[in-house]
Each structure stands twice: as C-alpha cells, then as structure tokens.
PDB file of C-alpha atoms in Angstrom:
ATOM      1  CA  UNK A   1      24.828  -8.405  16.737  1.00 57.00           C
ATOM      2  CA  UNK A   2      22.532 -10.749  18.615  1.00 60.00           C
ATOM      3  CA  UNK A   3      25.103 -13.521  18.685  1.00 67.00           C
ATOM      4  CA  UNK A   4      28.872 -13.512  19.106  1.00 73.00           C
ATOM      5  CA  UNK A   5      29.715 -14.564  15.560  1.00 80.00           C
ATOM      6  CA  UNK A   6      32.445 -13.304  13.240  1.00 83.00           C
ATOM      7  CA  UNK A   7      31.316 -10.737  10.689  1.00 78.00           C
ATOM      8  CA  UNK A   8      30.236 -12.208   7.369  1.00 77.00           C
ATOM      9  CA  UNK A   9      31.281  -9.196   5.297  1.00 82.00           C
ATOM     10  CA  UNK A  10      33.564  -6.186   5.233  1.00 84.00           C
ATOM     11  CA  UNK A  11      32.073  -2.711   4.829  1.00 86.00           C
ATOM     12  CA  UNK A  12      34.189   0.192   3.563  1.00 86.00           C
ATOM     13  CA  UNK A  13      33.207   3.839   3.068  1.00 88.00           C
ATOM     14  CA  UNK A  14      33.250   4.908  -0.588  1.00 90.00           C
ATOM     15  CA  UNK A  15      31.986   8.472  -0.408  1.00 89.00           C
ATOM     16  CA  UNK A  16      33.971  11.367   1.050  1.00 92.00           C
ATOM     17  CA  UNK A  17      31.788  11.325   4.143  1.00 87.00           C
ATOM     18  CA  UNK A  18      29.690   8.519   5.588  1.00 88.00           C
ATOM     19  CA  UNK A  19      27.462   9.358   8.542  1.00 88.00           C
ATOM     20  CA  UNK A  20      25.675   6.647  10.463  1.00 87.00           C
ATOM     21  CA  UNK A  21      24.301   5.813  13.851  1.00 85.00           C
ATOM     22  CA  UNK A  22      26.010   3.111  15.852  1.00 87.00           C
ATOM     23  CA  UNK A  23      24.883   0.957  18.727  1.00 87.00           C
ATOM     24  CA  UNK A  24      26.951  -1.432  20.797  1.00 88.00           C
ATOM     25  CA  UNK A  25      25.901  -5.084  21.001  1.00 87.00           C
ATOM     26  CA  UNK A  26      24.676  -4.972  24.600  1.00 88.00           C
ATOM     27  CA  UNK A  27      22.521  -1.863  24.057  1.00 90.00           C
ATOM     28  CA  UNK A  28      21.107  -3.367  20.874  1.00 89.00           C
ATOM     29  CA  UNK A  29      20.209  -6.585  22.687  1.00 89.00           C
ATOM     30  CA  UNK A  30      18.592  -4.720  25.586  1.00 91.00           C
ATOM     31  CA  UNK A  31      16.541  -2.541  23.226  1.00 92.00           C
ATOM     32  CA  UNK A  32      15.394  -5.550  21.194  1.00 89.00           C
ATOM     33  CA  UNK A  33      14.461  -7.498  24.336  1.00 91.00           C
ATOM     34  CA  UNK A  34      12.461  -4.530  25.618  1.00 92.00           C
ATOM     35  CA  UNK A  35      10.621  -4.203  22.310  1.00 90.00           C
ATOM     36  CA  UNK A  36       9.915  -7.919  22.276  1.00 89.00           C
ATOM     37  CA  UNK A  37       8.555  -7.904  25.839  1.00 91.00           C
ATOM     38  CA  UNK A  38       6.323  -4.858  25.192  1.00 91.00           C
ATOM     39  CA  UNK A  39       4.977  -6.478  22.032  1.00 90.00           C
ATOM     40  CA  UNK A  40       4.317  -9.718  23.929  1.00 91.00           C
ATOM     41  CA  UNK A  41       2.440  -7.873  26.717  1.00 91.00           C
ATOM     42  CA  UNK A  42       0.365  -5.893  24.218  1.00 90.00           C
ATOM     43  CA  UNK A  43      -0.538  -9.015  22.221  1.00 89.00           C
ATOM     44  CA  UNK A  44      -1.317 -11.022  25.381  1.00 91.00           C
ATOM     45  CA  UNK A  45      -3.629  -8.281  26.669  1.00 88.00           C
ATOM     46  CA  UNK A  46      -5.488  -8.409  23.364  1.00 86.00           C
ATOM     47  CA  UNK A  47      -5.576 -12.221  23.124  1.00 89.00           C
ATOM     48  CA  UNK A  48      -7.072 -12.519  26.633  1.00 87.00           C
ATOM     49  CA  UNK A  49     -10.235 -10.922  25.244  1.00 84.00           C
ATOM     50  CA  UNK A  50     -10.564 -13.085  22.112  1.00 86.00           C
ATOM     51  CA  UNK A  51     -13.448 -15.447  22.843  1.00 84.00           C
ATOM     52  CA  UNK A  52     -12.381 -18.487  20.852  1.00 85.00           C
ATOM     53  CA  UNK A  53      -8.922 -18.424  22.502  1.00 87.00           C
ATOM     54  CA  UNK A  54     -10.256 -18.627  26.058  1.00 87.00           C
ATOM     55  CA  UNK A  55      -9.526 -22.350  26.275  1.00 91.00           C
ATOM     56  CA  UNK A  56      -5.781 -21.805  25.699  1.00 90.00           C
ATOM     57  CA  UNK A  57      -3.433 -22.019  28.647  1.00 91.00           C
ATOM     58  CA  UNK A  58      -1.277 -19.038  29.552  1.00 90.00           C
ATOM     59  CA  UNK A  59       1.780 -20.769  28.054  1.00 93.00           C
ATOM     60  CA  UNK A  60      -0.099 -21.458  24.807  1.00 93.00           C
ATOM     61  CA  UNK A  61      -1.208 -17.821  24.611  1.00 91.00           C
ATOM     62  CA  UNK A  62       2.403 -16.692  25.092  1.00 91.00           C
ATOM     63  CA  UNK A  63       3.524 -18.955  22.239  1.00 92.00           C
ATOM     64  CA  UNK A  64       0.772 -17.572  20.034  1.00 91.00           C
ATOM     65  CA  UNK A  65       1.615 -13.960  20.951  1.00 91.00           C
ATOM     66  CA  UNK A  66       5.287 -14.514  20.124  1.00 90.00           C
ATOM     67  CA  UNK A  67       4.420 -16.004  16.728  1.00 90.00           C
ATOM     68  CA  UNK A  68       1.944 -13.334  15.576  1.00 90.00           C
ATOM     69  CA  UNK A  69       3.007 -11.070  12.710  1.00 89.00           C
ATOM     70  CA  UNK A  70       1.118  -7.851  11.931  1.00 88.00           C
ATOM     71  CA  UNK A  71      -0.451  -7.493   8.504  1.00 91.00           C
ATOM     72  CA  UNK A  72      -2.333  -4.490   7.109  1.00 92.00           C
ATOM     73  CA  UNK A  73      -4.967  -4.558   4.384  1.00 93.00           C
ATOM     74  CA  UNK A  74      -6.663  -1.681   2.603  1.00 93.00           C
ATOM     75  CA  UNK A  75     -10.379  -1.427   1.858  1.00 92.00           C
ATOM     76  CA  UNK A  76     -11.185  -3.821  -0.990  1.00 91.00           C
ATOM     77  CA  UNK A  77      -8.173  -6.091  -0.418  1.00 93.00           C
ATOM     78  CA  UNK A  78      -8.890  -9.800  -0.044  1.00 91.00           C
ATOM     79  CA  UNK A  79      -7.535 -11.510   3.073  1.00 91.00           C
ATOM     80  CA  UNK A  80      -8.826 -14.904   1.936  1.00 89.00           C
ATOM     81  CA  UNK A  81     -10.101 -15.958  -1.489  1.00 89.00           C
ATOM     82  CA  UNK A  82     -12.763 -18.579  -2.150  1.00 89.00           C
ATOM     83  CA  UNK A  83     -11.255 -21.843  -3.386  1.00 87.00           C
ATOM     84  CA  UNK A  84      -7.688 -21.111  -2.248  1.00 88.00           C
ATOM     85  CA  UNK A  85      -5.906 -23.501   0.090  1.00 87.00           C
ATOM     86  CA  UNK A  86      -5.704 -21.939   3.554  1.00 86.00           C
ATOM     87  CA  UNK A  87      -2.220 -20.704   4.437  1.00 86.00           C
ATOM     88  CA  UNK A  88      -2.890 -18.007   7.039  1.00 86.00           C
ATOM     89  CA  UNK A  89      -4.958 -17.613  10.184  1.00 85.00           C
ATOM     90  CA  UNK A  90      -6.166 -14.044  10.759  1.00 87.00           C
ATOM     91  CA  UNK A  91      -7.244 -12.465  14.049  1.00 86.00           C
ATOM     92  CA  UNK A  92      -8.735  -9.035  13.438  1.00 88.00           C
ATOM     93  CA  UNK A  93      -7.129  -6.320  15.535  1.00 87.00           C
ATOM     94  CA  UNK A  94      -8.725  -3.346  13.810  1.00 89.00           C
ATOM     95  CA  UNK A  95     -11.425  -2.814  11.217  1.00 92.00           C
ATOM     96  CA  UNK A  96     -14.265  -4.843   9.730  1.00 93.00           C
ATOM     97  CA  UNK A  97     -14.229  -7.506   7.007  1.00 93.00           C
ATOM     98  CA  UNK A  98     -17.021  -8.980   4.928  1.00 92.00           C
ATOM     99  CA  UNK A  99     -17.357 -12.751   4.614  1.00 92.00           C
ATOM    100  CA  UNK A 100     -18.539 -13.746   1.142  1.00 92.00           C
ATOM    101  CA  UNK A 101     -19.812 -17.262   0.535  1.00 92.00           C
ATOM    102  CA  UNK A 102     -21.483 -19.002  -2.374  1.00 91.00           C
ATOM    103  CA  UNK A 103     -25.123 -19.939  -2.879  1.00 91.00           C
ATOM    104  CA  UNK A 104     -26.298 -23.234  -4.423  1.00 93.00           C
ATOM    105  CA  UNK A 105     -25.635 -21.837  -7.896  1.00 94.00           C
ATOM    106  CA  UNK A 106     -22.103 -20.742  -7.004  1.00 90.00           C
ATOM    107  CA  UNK A 107     -23.009 -17.045  -6.961  1.00 93.00           C
ATOM    108  CA  UNK A 108     -21.168 -14.864  -4.407  1.00 91.00           C
ATOM    109  CA  UNK A 109     -23.352 -13.837  -1.446  1.00 92.00           C
ATOM    110  CA  UNK A 110     -22.788 -11.770   1.690  1.00 92.00           C
ATOM    111  CA  UNK A 111     -22.634 -14.121   4.705  1.00 91.00           C
ATOM    112  CA  UNK A 112     -21.667 -11.846   7.591  1.00 92.00           C
ATOM    113  CA  UNK A 113     -19.144  -9.318   8.850  1.00 90.00           C
ATOM    114  CA  UNK A 114     -16.338  -9.860  11.347  1.00 89.00           C
ATOM    115  CA  UNK A 115     -14.727  -7.236  13.548  1.00 87.00           C
ATOM    116  CA  UNK A 116     -12.039  -6.882  16.198  1.00 85.00           C
ATOM    117  CA  UNK A 117     -11.241 -10.173  17.934  1.00 77.00           C
ATOM    118  CA  UNK A 118     -12.860 -12.340  15.266  1.00 76.00           C
ATOM    119  CA  UNK A 119     -10.981 -14.667  12.958  1.00 64.00           C
TER     120      UNK A 119
END
C-alpha cells in the first residue's frame, strides 16, 4: 500500500463469512507517517541525553533514531557473549545489565553494571 504497485497476489474468501478491517492507501500512509514521526521524536528526545552521543550532529542523531530497532531481554538473557564477534550495538533504554569480564586465568568476573543511556 505504500507504493503504487500492482498487487502481487489474489486473495479470495474461502469461508462462508470473512470479516476484516480495511484502510485506504492514503489513510494508511498518513497513519504510518504519524507513527514514524512520533517514534523519531521519542527516540531523539532520549538520544539527546545519552552522554557518548553528544558529539553527533542533529542530522546524525536523526539517522541513528530512524535506524534504531527495539529489542527486549528478560532477566538472565545474554545481550552479548564473551568471545562472539560483535554484531549489535545496544543502547539501554530500560533496566540494568551486568558486564562480565575475564580475569588473568580466564575466570568470569563482575566488571560493572550499566543502566539507562549506557551502551
């Protein structure tokens, strides 16, 4: 619906009754743009207060805000594992995480904790 392209499939009702909600293209686009702008504003307000991002320009912060994807972890889940190649950059929005390093013998040790606004 976002783009004026021919449909890529045909959909036909099979049951006796099919109920659904419908939205015209223009309303859908307006709703999605509104959601996107509210998300951008919310993320930008948060990012303005993240210390290590202070050196970014406004345009860079906007790009970052638009690229961010929310992710939720439960207590005990690992966001990052020792020895893995880094694939993700995390900025904490809620909660506290424990950073676990290794001592000279390779034994796991508590290094510190990070909270909201840390990475």
